[in-house]
Amino acid sequence: MKHRILVVSSANIDFVQRMARLPRQGETVLEDATCKYVAGGKGSNSVVTFARLGADAVFCAKVGRDENGARLKRLYAEEGIDTRFVFEDSAAPTGLASILVEEEDGANRIIVYPGANSTLTDENIEEAFTCYPDGVFVQLEIPEQAVLAAARFAREKEIPLFVDAGPVRPGFSLEGIGRAEILSPNETECAALTGIYPDSVENCLKAAIRLAGMVETKYVVLKLGGRGSFVYDGKYYHLVPAHKVQAVDTTAAGDVFTAALSYAYLQKGDILEAARFATYAAAVSVTREGAVPSVPTLQQVKDFAAEIREGGR
Ligand code: RIB
C-alpha cells in the first residue's frame, strides 16, 4: 500500500566543505578538496527519503522567495513530492547550512541559519493537513510552535505521528508533543533531552524510559550511529546493530534512518523489521556525499540488504 506521509519540517541549501582536518580556533585553513552547494535541511532529506522509498510524500515547509527556494521546489517536484504546501516567505531567505565534513571518517559539524524555516505558521500546517495524510513526520528544525501545531493536528485527527527529535533545541520541552507513534533522537539529542548519554545498554534503557515519560509514545528508537539503534517499546528493548561501511559523509544519515524507519513501520507495523530496514538505508547514505544526494532509492536499499545477507560486505 502506498501511504501518504506529510513531512512538516525544514528546507535548506547546504554549503559543504570536505576537510582533511578541522581548523583550530583562530586558524585559517586553505582546502582545495571540494566545496559544493547541495539540497539539504532535515525536512528535505526526510521527504526525499519517503519519496525515493515509494511513499506518497507531501512536504510542508517554508522557503524564501529566492533562487535557492526555487531550486529546492524544482527538486522536490522532480522527486514526485507534493509541493502544494511548500510556502514562500517574501522577507526571509531560504534556510542555509554550513557543513564541514572530515575526510577521515565522514563526521560532520553543522551550523544552520534557519531563514524562512522560522516563519512556518500554524495556518500553513493546518492547510497542509487537508492532504489527508496516513502519517505525519516532524523534526525540530522549525519553530517550536510549528512542531506543537503539527502534533496537535495529528492528535486531533488520530493520525500516527513520527518525531525525529533533531536538532535539539535549547528550552524545547518534548512534553508539549503529547502523543507519538515513534520518538527518535540521536545520541547528542538523547543526552540533551534526558541528561543521559546513551553509551551503554543500561544508559540507553534509562534514557529511553525518561523519554517515554515525556511523550506518550509507542516506541523510543535511539540512533546510536556506528553502534546501530536501540528500540524500546515500554517493556522490552532490542539492539539493532549497524553495518560496517566505509563512511564518506554522515550528513543526513540520521534523517534517512528515521524516515525509512517510519516508512517501513507504516508498511508492516513491525518495529524491529522497520529498524533493520532503516539501518540498511542509513548505511547506504553514509557511503555517499551530501545530504539529499545521499538518499537511496528502495531498490538500492534492497540491493544493499541482499549484499549484506550474501556476505558480500
Ligand atoms: O541532518 C543534516 C541536515 O542538517 C543538513 O542537510 C543541514 O541542512 C541541516 O539541516
Short mmCIF file of C-alpha atoms and ligand atoms in Angstrom, two decimals:
data_model
loop_
_atom_site.label_atom_id
_atom_site.label_comp_id
_atom_site.label_asym_id
_atom_site.label_seq_id
_atom_site.Cartn_x
_atom_site.Cartn_y
_atom_site.Cartn_z
CA MET A 1 0.00 0.00 0.00
CA LYS A 2 1.21 3.49 -0.84
CA HIS A 3 0.89 5.60 2.32
CA ARG A 4 0.60 9.37 2.18
CA ILE A 5 3.14 10.94 4.54
CA LEU A 6 3.05 14.57 5.47
CA VAL A 7 6.51 15.84 6.43
CA VAL A 8 6.38 19.08 8.45
CA SER A 9 9.96 20.23 8.67
CA SER A 10 12.82 22.31 7.24
CA ALA A 11 14.40 23.07 3.88
CA ASN A 12 17.97 24.33 3.47
CA ILE A 13 20.71 24.72 0.95
CA ASP A 14 23.88 23.18 2.37
CA PHE A 15 27.30 24.71 1.73
CA VAL A 16 29.55 21.69 2.20
CA GLN A 17 33.32 21.62 2.55
CA ARG A 18 35.33 18.45 2.94
CA MET A 19 38.37 18.90 5.17
CA ALA A 20 41.47 16.85 5.88
CA ARG A 21 41.19 18.32 9.37
CA LEU A 22 39.08 20.98 11.04
CA PRO A 23 40.60 24.42 11.71
CA ARG A 24 41.65 25.23 15.26
CA GLN A 25 40.49 28.40 16.95
CA GLY A 26 41.95 31.44 15.15
CA GLU A 27 43.38 29.32 12.34
CA THR A 28 42.71 29.73 8.60
CA VAL A 29 42.89 26.53 6.57
CA LEU A 30 43.11 26.51 2.77
CA GLU A 31 41.23 23.50 1.45
CA ASP A 32 41.18 22.75 -2.25
CA ALA A 33 39.37 19.46 -1.82
CA THR A 34 35.70 20.03 -2.59
CA CYS A 35 33.14 22.68 -1.88
CA LYS A 36 29.55 22.27 -3.01
CA TYR A 37 26.08 23.69 -2.63
CA VAL A 38 23.62 20.85 -2.25
CA ALA A 39 19.98 20.44 -1.28
CA GLY A 40 19.55 19.68 2.41
CA GLY A 41 17.70 20.55 5.56
CA LYS A 42 16.40 17.79 7.79
CA GLY A 43 12.95 18.03 6.22
CA SER A 44 14.20 17.85 2.62
CA ASN A 45 16.37 14.84 3.45
CA SER A 46 13.43 13.06 5.07
CA VAL A 47 10.76 13.89 2.50
CA VAL A 48 13.09 12.79 -0.32
CA THR A 49 13.71 9.55 1.59
CA PHE A 50 9.96 8.87 1.77
CA ALA A 51 9.57 9.66 -1.94
CA ARG A 52 12.52 7.51 -3.06
CA LEU A 53 11.27 4.59 -0.96
CA GLY A 54 7.90 4.78 -2.70
CA ALA A 55 5.62 6.71 -0.32
CA ASP A 56 3.21 9.39 -1.45
CA ALA A 57 5.27 12.22 0.07
CA VAL A 58 3.81 15.64 0.88
CA PHE A 59 6.06 18.42 2.17
CA CYS A 60 5.01 21.29 4.41
CA ALA A 61 7.89 23.76 4.74
CA LYS A 62 8.81 27.38 4.17
CA VAL A 63 11.45 28.64 1.74
CA GLY A 64 12.40 32.18 0.72
CA ARG A 65 11.19 33.79 -2.48
CA ASP A 66 14.67 33.46 -3.95
CA GLU A 67 16.80 31.32 -6.27
CA ASN A 68 17.59 28.77 -3.53
CA GLY A 69 13.91 28.34 -2.74
CA ALA A 70 13.06 27.92 -6.42
CA ARG A 71 15.86 25.36 -6.80
CA LEU A 72 14.57 23.31 -3.87
CA LYS A 73 10.99 23.40 -5.13
CA ARG A 74 12.12 22.20 -8.57
CA LEU A 75 14.00 19.34 -6.94
CA TYR A 76 11.01 18.25 -4.83
CA ALA A 77 8.79 18.29 -7.91
CA GLU A 78 11.34 16.18 -9.84
CA GLU A 79 11.24 13.66 -6.96
CA GLY A 80 7.46 13.42 -7.29
CA ILE A 81 6.86 15.18 -3.94
CA ASP A 82 3.63 17.13 -3.47
CA THR A 83 4.85 20.75 -3.14
CA ARG A 84 1.48 22.49 -2.68
CA PHE A 85 2.39 23.23 0.94
CA VAL A 86 5.98 24.38 0.39
CA PHE A 87 5.23 28.02 1.12
CA GLU A 88 7.36 31.04 0.21
CA ASP A 89 8.24 33.88 2.52
CA SER A 90 8.86 37.17 0.74
CA ALA A 91 11.03 38.65 3.50
CA ALA A 92 13.24 35.82 4.82
CA PRO A 93 15.76 33.95 2.65
CA THR A 94 15.77 30.18 2.21
CA GLY A 95 17.50 28.39 5.10
CA LEU A 96 21.23 27.80 4.81
CA ALA A 97 23.52 25.28 6.46
CA SER A 98 27.28 25.44 6.61
CA ILE A 99 28.72 21.92 6.84
CA LEU A 100 32.28 20.76 7.45
CA VAL A 101 32.91 17.10 6.69
CA GLU A 102 36.08 15.37 7.84
CA GLU A 103 37.72 13.24 5.14
CA GLU A 104 38.90 10.58 7.53
CA ASP A 105 35.57 9.30 8.80
CA GLY A 106 32.87 11.43 7.16
CA ALA A 107 31.95 13.03 10.51
CA ASN A 108 30.34 16.45 10.21
CA ARG A 109 29.84 19.76 12.02
CA ILE A 110 26.78 21.78 11.00
CA ILE A 111 25.62 25.35 11.59
CA VAL A 112 22.14 26.25 10.38
CA TYR A 113 20.83 29.71 9.54
CA PRO A 114 17.08 28.96 9.62
CA GLY A 115 15.89 31.91 7.50
CA ALA A 116 12.40 31.19 6.12
CA ASN A 117 12.11 27.98 8.17
CA SER A 118 11.45 30.26 11.16
CA THR A 119 8.31 31.66 9.56
CA LEU A 120 6.30 28.43 9.22
CA THR A 121 2.90 29.16 10.80
CA ASP A 122 0.12 27.08 12.35
CA GLU A 123 -2.11 28.18 9.43
CA ASN A 124 0.42 26.80 6.92
CA ILE A 125 0.40 23.48 8.75
CA GLU A 126 -3.37 23.36 9.11
CA GLU A 127 -3.66 23.87 5.36
CA ALA A 128 -1.21 21.03 4.71
CA PHE A 129 -3.37 18.64 6.74
CA THR A 130 -6.03 18.96 4.03
CA CYS A 131 -3.97 16.38 2.08
CA TYR A 132 -5.42 13.66 4.38
CA PRO A 133 -2.14 12.01 5.41
CA ASP A 134 -1.82 8.46 6.73
CA GLY A 135 1.18 9.53 8.80
CA VAL A 136 2.79 12.78 9.94
CA PHE A 137 6.56 13.16 10.31
CA VAL A 138 8.04 16.08 12.19
CA GLN A 139 11.53 17.31 13.14
CA LEU A 140 12.66 20.15 15.40
CA GLU A 141 14.37 22.35 12.79
CA ILE A 142 11.27 24.56 12.62
CA PRO A 143 9.79 26.82 15.32
CA GLU A 144 8.57 25.10 18.47
CA GLN A 145 5.03 26.38 17.87
CA ALA A 146 5.05 24.71 14.43
CA VAL A 147 6.16 21.35 15.88
CA LEU A 148 3.43 21.57 18.51
CA ALA A 149 0.80 22.56 15.92
CA ALA A 150 1.70 19.54 13.75
CA ALA A 151 1.49 17.28 16.82
CA ARG A 152 -1.83 18.78 17.85
CA PHE A 153 -3.44 18.39 14.41
CA ALA A 154 -2.15 14.81 14.17
CA ARG A 155 -3.58 14.02 17.61
CA GLU A 156 -6.96 15.63 16.84
CA LYS A 157 -7.25 13.70 13.58
CA GLU A 158 -5.84 10.48 15.10
CA ILE A 159 -3.03 10.29 12.55
CA PRO A 160 0.15 8.47 13.65
CA LEU A 161 2.91 10.95 14.47
CA PHE A 162 6.61 10.21 13.96
CA VAL A 163 9.02 12.51 15.79
CA ASP A 164 12.66 12.80 14.79
CA ALA A 165 13.98 14.81 17.74
CA GLY A 166 16.67 16.63 15.78
CA PRO A 167 18.16 19.09 16.08
CA VAL A 168 18.00 19.53 19.80
CA ARG A 169 16.61 22.97 20.67
CA PRO A 170 17.55 24.65 23.92
CA GLY A 171 14.45 25.10 26.03
CA PHE A 172 12.24 22.91 23.83
CA SER A 173 10.13 20.69 26.02
CA LEU A 174 9.04 17.45 24.37
CA GLU A 175 6.09 17.17 26.76
CA GLY A 176 4.01 19.52 24.58
CA ILE A 177 4.02 16.92 21.80
CA GLY A 178 1.69 14.75 23.84
CA ARG A 179 1.50 11.53 21.87
CA ALA A 180 3.62 9.85 19.18
CA GLU A 181 3.99 6.53 17.44
CA ILE A 182 7.79 6.71 17.37
CA LEU A 183 10.15 9.16 19.08
CA SER A 184 13.68 9.03 17.73
CA PRO A 185 16.63 11.15 18.91
CA ASN A 186 20.30 10.60 18.11
CA GLU A 187 22.96 10.29 20.81
CA THR A 188 23.57 14.00 21.39
CA GLU A 189 19.87 14.81 21.25
CA CYS A 190 19.17 12.00 23.70
CA ALA A 191 21.81 13.37 26.09
CA ALA A 192 20.49 16.93 25.82
CA LEU A 193 16.89 15.85 26.36
CA THR A 194 17.44 13.41 29.21
CA GLY A 195 20.82 14.28 30.71
CA ILE A 196 21.90 10.68 29.98
CA TYR A 197 24.43 9.90 27.25
CA PRO A 198 23.39 6.55 25.71
CA ASP A 199 26.87 4.99 25.78
CA SER A 200 25.88 1.66 27.37
CA VAL A 201 22.81 -0.57 27.25
CA GLU A 202 21.97 0.46 30.78
CA ASN A 203 22.13 4.15 29.90
CA CYS A 204 20.14 3.60 26.70
CA LEU A 205 17.40 1.99 28.75
CA LYS A 206 17.45 4.73 31.39
CA ALA A 207 17.28 7.43 28.71
CA ALA A 208 14.53 5.63 26.78
CA ILE A 209 12.42 5.31 29.93
CA ARG A 210 12.91 9.01 30.63
CA LEU A 211 11.92 9.92 27.04
CA ALA A 212 8.85 7.69 27.26
CA GLY A 213 7.88 9.66 30.34
CA MET A 214 7.99 12.91 28.34
CA VAL A 215 5.92 11.80 25.35
CA GLU A 216 3.25 9.12 25.33
CA THR A 217 4.98 7.11 22.61
CA LYS A 218 4.63 3.53 21.42
CA TYR A 219 8.34 3.26 20.66
CA VAL A 220 11.51 5.12 21.52
CA VAL A 221 14.24 4.46 18.96
CA LEU A 222 17.66 5.84 19.86
CA LYS A 223 20.00 6.38 16.91
CA LEU A 224 23.47 5.31 18.03
CA GLY A 225 25.47 6.00 14.85
CA GLY A 226 28.01 3.29 14.10
CA ARG A 227 26.65 1.23 17.02
CA GLY A 228 23.19 0.86 15.46
CA SER A 229 19.91 1.64 17.22
CA PHE A 230 18.16 0.90 20.49
CA VAL A 231 14.46 0.10 20.25
CA TYR A 232 12.28 0.35 23.37
CA ASP A 233 8.57 -0.46 23.44
CA GLY A 234 7.80 0.49 27.03
CA LYS A 235 8.54 -3.01 28.27
CA TYR A 236 11.29 -4.65 26.26
CA TYR A 237 14.33 -3.33 24.43
CA HIS A 238 16.34 -4.57 21.44
CA LEU A 239 19.64 -3.52 19.99
CA VAL A 240 19.76 -3.44 16.20
CA PRO A 241 23.40 -3.41 15.11
CA ALA A 242 24.73 -1.14 12.34
CA HIS A 243 26.55 -2.47 9.26
CA LYS A 244 30.23 -1.77 8.78
CA VAL A 245 30.68 0.50 5.76
CA GLN A 246 33.35 2.93 4.59
CA ALA A 247 31.84 6.22 5.80
CA VAL A 248 32.27 9.02 3.27
CA ASP A 249 29.83 11.56 4.70
CA THR A 250 27.46 11.01 7.62
CA THR A 251 25.34 14.09 6.80
CA ALA A 252 21.63 13.19 6.59
CA ALA A 253 22.14 9.57 7.71
CA GLY A 254 20.00 10.22 10.80
CA ASP A 255 17.25 11.83 8.71
CA VAL A 256 17.31 8.90 6.28
CA PHE A 257 17.20 6.46 9.20
CA THR A 258 14.11 7.94 10.90
CA ALA A 259 12.23 8.47 7.64
CA ALA A 260 13.00 4.90 6.48
CA LEU A 261 12.03 3.60 9.93
CA SER A 262 8.68 5.42 9.80
CA TYR A 263 8.06 4.35 6.20
CA ALA A 264 8.74 0.66 6.89
CA TYR A 265 6.77 0.74 10.16
CA LEU A 266 3.74 2.20 8.39
CA GLN A 267 4.04 -0.50 5.72
CA LYS A 268 4.09 -3.51 8.05
CA GLY A 269 3.72 -2.35 11.65
CA ASP A 270 6.79 -4.34 12.74
CA ILE A 271 9.17 -2.03 14.61
CA LEU A 272 12.20 -4.35 14.56
CA GLU A 273 11.87 -5.13 10.88
CA ALA A 274 11.49 -1.38 10.31
CA ALA A 275 14.66 -0.65 12.35
CA ARG A 276 16.63 -3.22 10.33
CA PHE A 277 15.38 -1.70 7.08
CA ALA A 278 16.27 1.82 8.29
CA THR A 279 19.75 0.59 9.25
CA TYR A 280 20.33 -0.55 5.66
CA ALA A 281 19.04 2.76 4.27
CA ALA A 282 21.26 4.83 6.61
CA ALA A 283 24.29 2.68 5.78
CA VAL A 284 23.89 3.39 2.06
CA SER A 285 23.53 7.09 2.83
CA VAL A 286 26.85 7.33 4.73
CA THR A 287 28.73 5.87 1.76
CA ARG A 288 27.72 8.89 -0.34
CA GLU A 289 28.48 12.60 -0.27
CA GLY A 290 25.94 15.28 0.54
CA ALA A 291 22.51 15.37 2.18
CA VAL A 292 19.73 14.88 -0.39
CA PRO A 293 22.17 13.39 -2.95
CA SER A 294 22.98 10.62 -0.45
CA VAL A 295 19.39 9.37 -0.08
CA PRO A 296 18.94 5.86 -1.53
CA THR A 297 16.02 4.51 -3.55
CA LEU A 298 14.05 1.45 -2.40
CA GLN A 299 15.90 -0.72 -4.92
CA GLN A 300 19.29 0.50 -3.67
CA VAL A 301 18.33 -0.34 -0.09
CA LYS A 302 17.17 -3.80 -1.18
CA ASP A 303 20.37 -4.40 -3.16
CA PHE A 304 22.49 -3.38 -0.18
CA ALA A 305 20.48 -5.64 2.17
CA ALA A 306 20.93 -8.56 -0.26
CA GLU A 307 24.69 -7.91 -0.41
CA ILE A 308 24.89 -7.99 3.41
CA ARG A 309 22.86 -11.19 3.60
CA GLU A 310 25.07 -12.84 0.99
CA GLY A 311 28.13 -11.78 2.97
CA GLY A 312 29.43 -9.51 0.21
CA ARG A 313 30.36 -6.81 2.74
O1 RIB B 1 20.75 16.39 9.13
C1 RIB B 1 21.52 17.00 8.13
C2 RIB B 1 20.96 18.36 7.79
O2 RIB B 1 21.07 19.19 8.92
C3 RIB B 1 21.68 19.09 6.70
O3 RIB B 1 21.18 18.80 5.43
C4 RIB B 1 21.55 20.55 7.12
O4 RIB B 1 20.80 21.33 6.22
C5 RIB B 1 20.92 20.52 8.49
O5 RIB B 1 19.58 20.75 8.45
#
